mmCIF file of C-alpha atoms in Angstrom:
data_model
loop_
_atom_site.group_PDB
_atom_site.id
_atom_site.type_symbol
_atom_site.label_atom_id
_atom_site.label_comp_id
_atom_site.label_asym_id
_atom_site.label_seq_id
_atom_site.Cartn_x
_atom_site.Cartn_y
_atom_site.Cartn_z
ATOM 1 C CA ILE B 1 102.429 119.945 85.122
ATOM 2 C CA THR B 2 101.184 118.268 82.095
ATOM 3 C CA THR B 3 100.957 121.512 80.731
ATOM 4 C CA LEU B 4 104.630 122.577 81.364
ATOM 5 C CA ILE B 5 106.385 119.531 80.501
ATOM 6 C CA ASN B 6 104.298 118.824 76.974
ATOM 7 C CA HIS B 7 104.571 123.287 76.285
ATOM 8 C CA LYS B 8 106.103 123.309 72.942
ATOM 9 C CA ASP B 9 109.276 125.822 72.224
ATOM 10 C CA LYS B 10 108.426 128.428 69.793
ATOM 11 C CA PRO B 11 111.227 131.028 68.273
ATOM 12 C CA LYS B 12 108.501 133.705 69.412
ATOM 13 C CA ARG B 13 107.065 133.983 72.666
ATOM 14 C CA SER B 14 104.492 136.626 73.515
ATOM 15 C CA ASP B 15 103.711 138.281 76.407
ATOM 16 C CA LYS B 16 100.597 135.992 76.926
ATOM 17 C CA THR B 17 102.735 133.082 76.833
ATOM 18 C CA LEU B 18 104.878 133.586 79.292
ATOM 19 C CA GLN B 19 102.518 135.193 81.908
ATOM 20 C CA ALA B 20 100.549 132.113 81.113
ATOM 21 C CA ILE B 21 103.650 130.201 81.677
ATOM 22 C CA GLN B 22 104.514 131.806 84.731
ATOM 23 C CA ARG B 23 100.613 131.470 86.264
ATOM 24 C CA VAL B 24 100.633 127.714 85.634
ATOM 25 C CA GLY B 25 103.993 127.396 87.627
ATOM 26 C CA GLN B 26 103.209 129.585 90.872
ATOM 27 C CA ALA B 27 99.442 128.070 90.574
ATOM 28 C CA VAL B 28 101.404 124.548 91.224
ATOM 29 C CA ASN B 29 103.612 125.514 93.926
ATOM 30 C CA LEU B 30 100.824 127.057 95.298
ATOM 31 C CA ALA B 31 98.818 124.263 95.331
ATOM 32 C CA VAL B 32 101.824 121.675 96.747
ATOM 33 C CA GLY B 33 102.265 124.452 99.516
ATOM 34 C CA ARG B 34 98.756 123.493 100.696
ATOM 35 C CA PHE B 35 98.966 120.004 100.127
ATOM 36 C CA VAL B 36 102.454 119.844 101.811
ATOM 37 C CA THR B 37 100.766 122.077 105.094
ATOM 38 C CA VAL B 38 98.010 119.289 105.659
ATOM 39 C CA GLY B 39 101.284 116.630 104.799
ATOM 40 C CA GLU B 40 103.347 118.304 107.928
ATOM 41 C CA ALA B 41 99.755 118.608 110.417
ATOM 42 C CA ILE B 42 99.412 115.137 109.754
ATOM 43 C CA ALA B 43 103.347 114.118 110.690
ATOM 44 C CA ASN B 44 102.660 115.931 113.880
ATOM 45 C CA GLU B 45 99.933 114.628 115.127
ATOM 46 C CA ASN B 46 101.793 111.239 114.135
ATOM 47 C CA ARG B 47 104.609 110.388 115.178
ATOM 48 C CA GLU B 48 106.185 106.898 113.664
ATOM 49 C CA LEU B 49 105.499 108.328 110.530
ATOM 50 C CA LYS B 50 106.532 112.132 111.615
ATOM 51 C CA GLU B 51 110.118 111.118 110.077
ATOM 52 C CA GLU B 52 109.101 110.186 106.443
ATOM 53 C CA MET B 53 106.522 112.221 105.941
ATOM 54 C CA SER B 54 108.855 115.317 106.534
ATOM 55 C CA VAL B 55 110.825 114.183 104.090
ATOM 56 C CA ALA B 56 108.636 113.843 101.391
ATOM 57 C CA CYS B 57 106.804 117.061 102.290
ATOM 58 C CA ILE B 58 110.193 118.415 102.335
ATOM 59 C CA GLU B 59 111.053 117.358 98.730
ATOM 60 C CA ALA B 60 107.447 118.142 97.312
ATOM 61 C CA ARG B 61 107.806 121.892 98.655
ATOM 62 C CA ARG B 62 111.419 122.011 97.380
ATOM 63 C CA ALA B 63 110.395 121.008 93.711
ATOM 64 C CA GLY B 64 107.583 123.026 93.981
ATOM 65 C CA GLU B 65 109.491 125.975 94.258
ATOM 66 C CA THR B 66 112.225 124.574 91.763
ATOM 67 C CA ILE B 67 109.014 124.386 89.244
ATOM 68 C CA ALA B 68 107.962 128.269 90.162
ATOM 69 C CA GLN B 69 111.646 129.778 89.724
ATOM 70 C CA LEU B 70 111.910 127.792 86.100
ATOM 71 C CA THR B 71 108.718 129.140 85.078
ATOM 72 C CA ASP B 72 109.403 132.656 86.326
ATOM 73 C CA VAL B 73 110.089 134.062 82.663
ATOM 74 C CA ALA B 74 107.261 136.835 82.421
ATOM 75 C CA SER B 75 109.354 139.573 83.520
ATOM 76 C CA LEU B 76 112.140 138.577 80.784
ATOM 77 C CA ASP B 77 112.307 140.010 77.381
ATOM 78 C CA HIS B 78 114.835 137.379 75.960
ATOM 79 C CA PRO B 79 114.512 134.321 78.162
ATOM 80 C CA GLU B 80 117.223 132.682 76.010
ATOM 81 C CA SER B 81 119.929 135.258 76.368
ATOM 82 C CA ASP B 82 119.805 135.832 79.983
ATOM 83 C CA SER B 83 121.594 134.442 83.097
ATOM 84 C CA HIS B 84 118.512 133.151 84.901
ATOM 85 C CA ILE B 85 118.019 129.619 83.919
ATOM 86 C CA THR B 86 114.039 129.024 82.612
ATOM 87 C CA ILE B 87 111.963 126.513 81.133
ATOM 88 C CA PHE B 88 113.541 127.572 77.930
ATOM 89 C CA THR B 89 116.820 127.096 78.848
ATOM 90 C CA ASP B 90 116.663 123.831 81.024
ATOM 91 C CA LYS B 91 113.796 121.634 80.439
ATOM 92 C CA THR B 92 115.275 118.333 81.778
ATOM 93 C CA GLY B 93 114.875 120.558 85.076
ATOM 94 C CA VAL B 94 111.484 121.227 84.512
ATOM 95 C CA VAL B 95 110.709 117.067 83.898
ATOM 96 C CA LYS B 96 113.093 116.256 86.806
ATOM 97 C CA ALA B 97 111.289 118.843 89.277
ATOM 98 C CA ALA B 98 108.000 117.176 87.867
ATOM 99 C CA ARG B 99 108.871 113.521 88.413
ATOM 100 C CA LEU B 100 110.152 114.896 91.872
ATOM 101 C CA LEU B 101 107.146 116.209 92.873
ATOM 102 C CA LEU B 102 104.908 113.383 91.423
ATOM 103 C CA SER B 103 107.055 111.262 93.624
ATOM 104 C CA SER B 104 107.201 113.007 96.785
ATOM 105 C CA VAL B 105 103.319 113.840 96.868
ATOM 106 C CA THR B 106 102.375 110.011 95.992
ATOM 107 C CA LYS B 107 104.763 109.165 98.797
ATOM 108 C CA VAL B 108 103.002 111.783 101.167
ATOM 109 C CA LEU B 109 99.394 110.565 99.839
ATOM 110 C CA VAL B 110 100.493 107.030 100.718
ATOM 111 C CA LEU B 111 101.751 107.888 103.995
ATOM 112 C CA ALA B 112 98.321 109.540 104.913
ATOM 113 C CA ASP B 113 96.512 106.582 103.728
ATOM 114 C CA ARG B 114 99.244 104.066 106.196
ATOM 115 C CA ILE B 115 97.589 106.504 108.811
ATOM 116 C CA VAL B 116 93.969 106.153 107.752
ATOM 117 C CA ILE B 117 94.445 102.242 107.626
ATOM 118 C CA LYS B 118 95.677 102.461 110.978
ATOM 119 C CA GLN B 119 92.804 104.641 112.788
ATOM 120 C CA ILE B 120 90.209 101.983 111.066
ATOM 121 C CA ILE B 121 92.542 98.727 113.125
ATOM 122 C CA THR B 122 92.522 100.615 115.672
ATOM 123 C CA SER B 123 88.987 102.124 116.157
ATOM 124 C CA ARG B 124 88.374 98.048 115.075
ATOM 125 C CA ASN B 125 90.527 96.796 118.320
ATOM 126 C CA LYS B 126 88.179 99.120 120.387
ATOM 127 C CA VAL B 127 85.207 97.879 119.345
ATOM 128 C CA LEU B 128 86.189 94.164 120.015
ATOM 129 C CA ALA B 129 87.991 94.935 123.271
ATOM 130 C CA THR B 130 84.008 96.491 124.451
ATOM 131 C CA MET B 131 82.437 93.177 123.217
ATOM 132 C CA GLU B 132 84.265 90.877 124.768
ATOM 133 C CA GLN B 133 83.382 93.066 127.586
ATOM 134 C CA LEU B 134 79.336 92.537 126.978
ATOM 135 C CA GLU B 135 79.494 88.906 126.572
ATOM 136 C CA LYS B 136 80.823 88.620 129.883
ATOM 137 C CA VAL B 137 78.003 91.504 131.727
ATOM 138 C CA SER B 138 76.237 89.538 134.385
ATOM 139 C CA SER B 139 73.747 92.870 135.583
ATOM 140 C CA PHE B 140 71.593 94.951 133.018
ATOM 141 C CA GLN B 141 73.209 98.139 134.482
ATOM 142 C CA GLU B 142 76.822 97.021 133.918
ATOM 143 C CA PHE B 143 75.689 95.818 130.260
ATOM 144 C CA VAL B 144 73.803 99.398 130.137
ATOM 145 C CA GLN B 145 77.184 101.316 130.740
ATOM 146 C CA ILE B 146 79.164 99.357 128.697
ATOM 147 C CA PHE B 147 76.471 99.556 125.778
ATOM 148 C CA SER B 148 76.977 102.978 125.999
ATOM 149 C CA GLN B 149 80.513 103.155 125.437
ATOM 150 C CA PHE B 150 79.923 100.581 122.441
ATOM 151 C CA GLY B 151 77.730 102.587 121.047
ATOM 152 C CA ASN B 152 80.253 105.676 120.488
ATOM 153 C CA GLU B 153 82.746 103.423 118.945
ATOM 154 C CA MET B 154 80.743 101.899 116.693
ATOM 155 C CA VAL B 155 79.687 105.447 115.685
ATOM 156 C CA GLU B 156 83.448 106.175 115.201
ATOM 157 C CA PHE B 157 84.107 103.059 113.361
ATOM 158 C CA ALA B 158 81.151 104.033 111.018
ATOM 159 C CA HIS B 159 82.333 107.772 110.084
ATOM 160 C CA LEU B 160 85.648 106.334 109.410
ATOM 161 C CA THR B 161 84.599 103.234 107.342
ATOM 162 C CA GLY B 162 82.105 105.735 105.593
ATOM 163 C CA ASP B 163 85.030 107.632 104.683
ATOM 164 C CA ARG B 164 86.919 104.755 103.557
ATOM 165 C CA GLN B 165 83.832 103.277 101.313
ATOM 166 C CA ASN B 166 83.677 106.583 99.467
ATOM 167 C CA ASP B 167 87.006 106.601 98.738
ATOM 168 C CA LEU B 168 87.417 102.895 97.139
ATOM 169 C CA LYS B 169 87.632 102.719 93.540
ATOM 170 C CA ASP B 170 86.737 99.188 93.021
ATOM 171 C CA GLU B 171 83.039 98.755 93.097
ATOM 172 C CA LYS B 172 83.047 95.500 94.066
ATOM 173 C CA LYS B 173 85.033 96.423 97.048
ATOM 174 C CA LYS B 174 82.930 99.620 97.836
ATOM 175 C CA ALA B 175 79.846 96.644 97.696
ATOM 176 C CA ARG B 176 81.480 94.380 100.448
ATOM 177 C CA MET B 177 82.120 97.760 102.534
ATOM 178 C CA ALA B 178 78.692 98.957 102.587
ATOM 179 C CA ALA B 179 77.286 95.231 103.106
ATOM 180 C CA SER B 180 79.542 94.782 106.139
ATOM 181 C CA ARG B 181 78.539 97.812 107.859
ATOM 182 C CA ALA B 182 74.852 97.259 106.622
ATOM 183 C CA VAL B 183 75.284 93.830 108.486
ATOM 184 C CA LEU B 184 76.909 96.018 111.626
ATOM 185 C CA GLU B 185 74.459 98.606 111.995
ATOM 186 C CA LYS B 186 71.649 95.902 111.866
ATOM 187 C CA CYS B 187 73.238 93.921 114.289
ATOM 188 C CA THR B 188 73.825 96.654 117.188
ATOM 189 C CA MET B 189 70.252 96.995 117.925
ATOM 190 C CA MET B 190 70.026 93.139 117.371
ATOM 191 C CA LEU B 191 73.319 93.142 120.214
ATOM 192 C CA LEU B 192 70.681 95.492 122.094
ATOM 193 C CA THR B 193 67.593 93.137 122.129
ATOM 194 C CA ALA B 194 69.309 89.868 122.146
ATOM 195 C CA SER B 195 71.175 90.276 125.385
ATOM 196 C CA LYS B 196 69.152 92.017 127.217
ATOM 197 C CA THR B 197 66.606 88.821 127.021
ATOM 198 C CA CYS B 198 69.663 86.865 127.794
ATOM 199 C CA LEU B 199 70.402 88.960 131.008
ATOM 200 C CA ARG B 200 66.292 88.357 131.628
ATOM 201 C CA HIS B 201 66.298 84.685 130.887
ATOM 202 C CA PRO B 202 69.801 83.747 132.089
ATOM 203 C CA ASP B 203 68.597 79.944 132.120
ATOM 204 C CA CYS B 204 67.144 79.795 128.211
ATOM 205 C CA GLU B 205 69.495 78.182 126.020
ATOM 206 C CA SER B 206 67.828 79.617 122.512
ATOM 207 C CA ALA B 207 68.185 83.331 124.209
ATOM 208 C CA ARG B 208 71.833 82.265 124.694
ATOM 209 C CA ILE B 209 72.481 80.844 121.281
ATOM 210 C CA ASN B 210 70.647 83.731 119.530
ATOM 211 C CA LYS B 211 72.989 86.438 121.449
ATOM 212 C CA ASP B 212 75.696 84.008 120.410
ATOM 213 C CA GLY B 213 75.053 84.186 116.617
ATOM 214 C CA VAL B 214 74.606 88.151 117.050
ATOM 215 C CA PHE B 215 78.077 88.444 118.885
ATOM 216 C CA HIS B 216 79.686 86.003 115.652
ATOM 217 C CA ARG B 217 78.150 87.604 113.236
ATOM 218 C CA MET B 218 79.400 91.113 114.384
ATOM 219 C CA ARG B 219 82.865 89.714 114.531
ATOM 220 C CA LEU B 220 82.865 88.502 110.584
ATOM 221 C CA ALA B 221 81.298 91.812 109.946
ATOM 222 C CA LEU B 222 84.049 93.662 111.780
ATOM 223 C CA GLU B 223 86.881 91.176 110.532
ATOM 224 C CA GLN B 224 85.485 91.762 106.417
ATOM 225 C CA VAL B 225 86.326 95.446 106.787
ATOM 226 C CA ILE B 226 89.433 94.984 108.058
ATOM 227 C CA GLU B 227 90.281 92.691 105.069
ATOM 228 C CA ILE B 228 89.001 95.076 102.348
ATOM 229 C CA VAL B 229 90.896 98.074 104.340
ATOM 230 C CA THR B 230 94.217 96.550 103.934
ATOM 231 C CA ASP B 231 93.406 94.412 100.689
ATOM 232 C CA SER B 232 94.073 90.948 102.500
ATOM 233 C CA ARG B 233 92.724 87.269 101.890
ATOM 234 C CA PRO B 234 90.831 85.439 103.932
ATOM 235 C CA ASN B 235 91.540 82.275 105.064
ATOM 236 C CA GLY B 236 95.533 82.618 104.277
ATOM 237 C CA GLU B 237 94.128 82.154 100.277
ATOM 238 C CA ASN B 238 97.357 82.238 98.518
ATOM 239 C CA GLU B 239 97.625 85.308 96.658
ATOM 240 C CA MET B 240 100.949 86.891 95.556
ATOM 241 C CA ALA B 241 100.867 90.042 97.924
ATOM 242 C CA PRO B 242 101.109 93.426 94.963
ATOM 243 C CA ILE B 243 104.229 94.210 93.675
ATOM 244 C CA SER B 244 105.678 96.968 91.344
ATOM 245 C CA ILE B 245 106.322 96.068 87.779
ATOM 246 C CA TYR B 246 109.851 96.760 88.325
ATOM 247 C CA SER B 247 110.411 94.570 91.222
ATOM 248 C CA GLY B 248 107.771 91.818 89.444
ATOM 249 C CA ILE B 249 109.801 91.918 86.128
ATOM 250 C CA LYS B 250 112.975 91.577 87.967
ATOM 251 C CA GLU B 251 112.168 88.515 89.918
ATOM 252 C CA PHE B 252 110.479 86.596 87.206
ATOM 253 C CA LYS B 253 114.029 86.941 85.353
ATOM 254 C CA ASN B 254 115.646 85.633 87.920
ATOM 255 C CA LYS B 255 113.278 82.819 87.947
ATOM 256 C CA VAL B 256 113.683 82.125 84.461
ATOM 257 C CA GLU B 257 117.178 82.758 84.540
ATOM 258 C CA GLY B 258 117.715 80.095 87.339
ATOM 259 C CA LEU B 259 116.422 77.286 85.013
ATOM 260 C CA ARG B 260 120.409 77.114 83.637
ATOM 261 C CA GLU B 261 121.132 75.702 87.007
ATOM 262 C CA ASN B 262 118.214 74.046 87.688
ATOM 263 C CA LEU B 263 115.438 72.750 85.261
ATOM 264 C CA TYR B 264 113.597 71.492 88.699
ATOM 265 C CA PHE B 265 113.591 74.093 91.870
ATOM 266 C CA LEU B 266 110.341 75.336 90.159
ATOM 267 C CA SER B 267 106.706 74.719 88.666
ATOM 268 C CA LYS B 268 105.632 76.465 85.045
ATOM 269 C CA GLU B 269 102.082 77.193 86.440
ATOM 270 C CA THR B 270 104.532 79.522 89.132
ATOM 271 C CA LEU B 271 105.946 81.314 86.188
ATOM 272 C CA SER B 272 102.696 81.994 84.221
ATOM 273 C CA THR B 273 101.145 83.211 87.200
ATOM 274 C CA MET B 274 103.883 85.704 88.180
ATOM 275 C CA LEU B 275 103.957 86.514 84.418
ATOM 276 C CA GLU B 276 99.996 87.313 84.696
ATOM 277 C CA VAL B 277 100.273 89.317 87.375
ATOM 278 C CA ILE B 278 102.717 91.690 85.867
ATOM 279 C CA LEU B 279 100.570 91.716 82.715
ATOM 280 C CA GLU B 280 97.761 92.454 84.844
ATOM 281 C CA HIS B 281 100.080 95.126 85.952
ATOM 282 C CA THR B 282 100.360 96.984 82.868
ATOM 283 C CA GLU B 283 96.642 97.675 82.003
ATOM 284 C CA ASP B 284 97.299 100.861 84.596
ATOM 285 C CA PHE B 285 99.506 102.354 82.100
ATOM 286 C CA THR B 286 97.322 101.152 78.844
ATOM 287 C CA ASP B 287 94.297 102.604 80.413
ATOM 288 C CA SER B 288 95.879 105.383 81.255
ATOM 289 C CA ALA B 289 94.667 108.696 79.491
ATOM 290 C CA TYR B 290 97.961 110.169 80.072
ATOM 291 C CA THR B 291 99.381 107.169 77.668
ATOM 292 C CA SER B 292 99.501 108.038 73.601
ATOM 293 C CA HIS B 293 97.862 105.647 71.574
ATOM 294 C CA GLU B 294 101.440 104.580 70.047
ATOM 295 C CA HIS B 295 102.628 103.611 73.045
ATOM 296 C CA ARG B 296 99.522 101.651 74.549
ATOM 297 C CA GLU B 297 99.912 99.954 71.360
ATOM 298 C CA HIS B 298 103.336 98.909 72.110
ATOM 299 C CA ILE B 299 103.151 97.293 75.179
ATOM 300 C CA LEU B 300 100.109 94.963 74.201
ATOM 301 C CA GLU B 301 102.563 94.085 71.616
ATOM 302 C CA LEU B 302 104.775 93.630 73.687
ATOM 303 C CA SER B 303 102.703 91.912 76.743
ATOM 304 C CA LYS B 304 101.464 89.274 73.485
ATOM 305 C CA GLN B 305 104.793 88.573 72.794
ATOM 306 C CA ALA B 306 105.778 87.690 76.670
ATOM 307 C CA LYS B 307 103.163 85.123 76.393
ATOM 308 C CA MET B 308 104.456 83.494 72.964
ATOM 309 C CA GLU B 309 107.911 83.863 74.223
ATOM 310 C CA LEU B 310 107.201 82.086 77.753
ATOM 311 C CA GLU B 311 104.892 79.395 76.039
ATOM 312 C CA GLN B 312 108.058 78.379 74.014
ATOM 313 C CA LEU B 313 109.978 78.195 76.751
ATOM 314 C CA VAL B 314 107.912 75.984 78.642
ATOM 315 C CA SER B 315 107.961 73.625 75.876
ATOM 316 C CA VAL B 316 111.662 73.597 75.603
ATOM 317 C CA TRP B 317 112.063 73.527 79.228
ATOM 318 C CA MET B 318 109.798 70.473 79.444
ATOM 319 C CA GLN B 319 111.473 68.477 76.948
ATOM 320 C CA ALA B 320 114.971 69.231 78.557
ATOM 321 C CA GLN B 321 113.181 67.858 81.617
ATOM 322 C CA ASN B 322 112.642 64.554 79.945
ATOM 323 C CA GLN B 323 115.863 64.540 78.016
ATOM 324 C CA LYS B 324 119.206 67.044 78.841
ATOM 325 C CA THR B 325 120.739 66.909 74.707
ATOM 326 C CA LYS B 326 123.253 69.752 73.995
ATOM 327 C CA ASP B 327 121.034 70.808 70.938
ATOM 328 C CA LEU B 328 117.929 71.261 73.304
ATOM 329 C CA MET B 329 120.076 72.892 76.250
ATOM 330 C CA GLU B 330 120.831 75.244 73.409
ATOM 331 C CA ASP B 331 118.083 76.072 72.665
ATOM 332 C CA LEU B 332 116.924 76.535 76.102
ATOM 333 C CA GLU B 333 119.278 79.033 76.372
ATOM 334 C CA VAL B 334 117.948 80.842 73.482
ATOM 335 C CA ALA B 335 114.870 80.844 74.696
ATOM 336 C CA ILE B 336 115.924 82.184 78.180
ATOM 337 C CA LEU B 337 117.628 85.159 76.622
ATOM 338 C CA LYS B 338 114.553 85.688 74.443
ATOM 339 C CA MET B 339 112.548 85.828 77.051
ATOM 340 C CA CYS B 340 114.622 88.254 78.920
ATOM 341 C CA GLN B 341 114.835 90.483 76.338
ATOM 342 C CA CYS B 342 111.057 90.489 76.087
ATOM 343 C CA MET B 343 110.414 91.400 79.444
ATOM 344 C CA ASN B 344 113.529 94.176 79.660
ATOM 345 C CA GLU B 345 111.640 95.597 76.645
ATOM 346 C CA LEU B 346 108.020 95.662 78.221
ATOM 347 C CA LYS B 347 110.180 97.552 81.330
ATOM 348 C CA ARG B 348 111.551 100.104 79.613
ATOM 349 C CA GLU B 349 107.966 101.116 77.600
#
């Protein structure tokens, strides 16, 4: 796709160039076809996401076919004079098709990811339910029967979380996941020993405490795996929910403009945190290999300017809270406008 978008128009186009463009277009279409086939299979297996997944697959297939049609230029001696629309006569069409393709492919991946997360959560719930049964058993025969089922469920959970661990990009999360999975593996064997001891010596307090400790440790490890998989925070930690830059900037601007009506409805720390989150998201673009050096520099420059504008805004805002003079309110209005203008430019970049 990048090759097609960056293709430079030249007055003379050799047969080799035309054939190369057609090969790229066909390769994209074939790759999309294979990808969509998998997406449609996933949709058929998961009714709750079937409609969304099917729509995304249809959009992706349509975009792939459009790209193939626009790059069907190898047989044309003079593409520009032919009534057939091609990449040479409709560069915008290729860009639109590429955007639609990337958007729909991303949607398919996100939906597939949701299914994987759901599978892991369902598997965890099965393990927890069986653990509750194991805690309540009163005979060794009953324990062996339930533990056999528990072992199968733990194997399934280990496979699902192992695949997820390999997919994780964040090294810290990957390490935490590996640690949790190792704890679960060790505790499964400890659970067998601790439960057997407790069943043989029901009056032994230390055996019961030991067994309870193993169960507790396993539950903590299971919970940590789910926290990593769902990207949630333990103990209700206050963290802003993941947002897109677009929605983050929109919300930030709404808060800033709200200062015109009420100087006291939010704290300066809230605004600072919101801006920090937005600027963290810009790193996805500044760190990308697809961002040009000039573009990267401009984004960094605007990020720096946004921090300075916020400092100025906060300074005037704090003064206005203490003394509502006409001059200060005018200064506040200017600071609000400059802050919003800076965020608009950042959003545009």
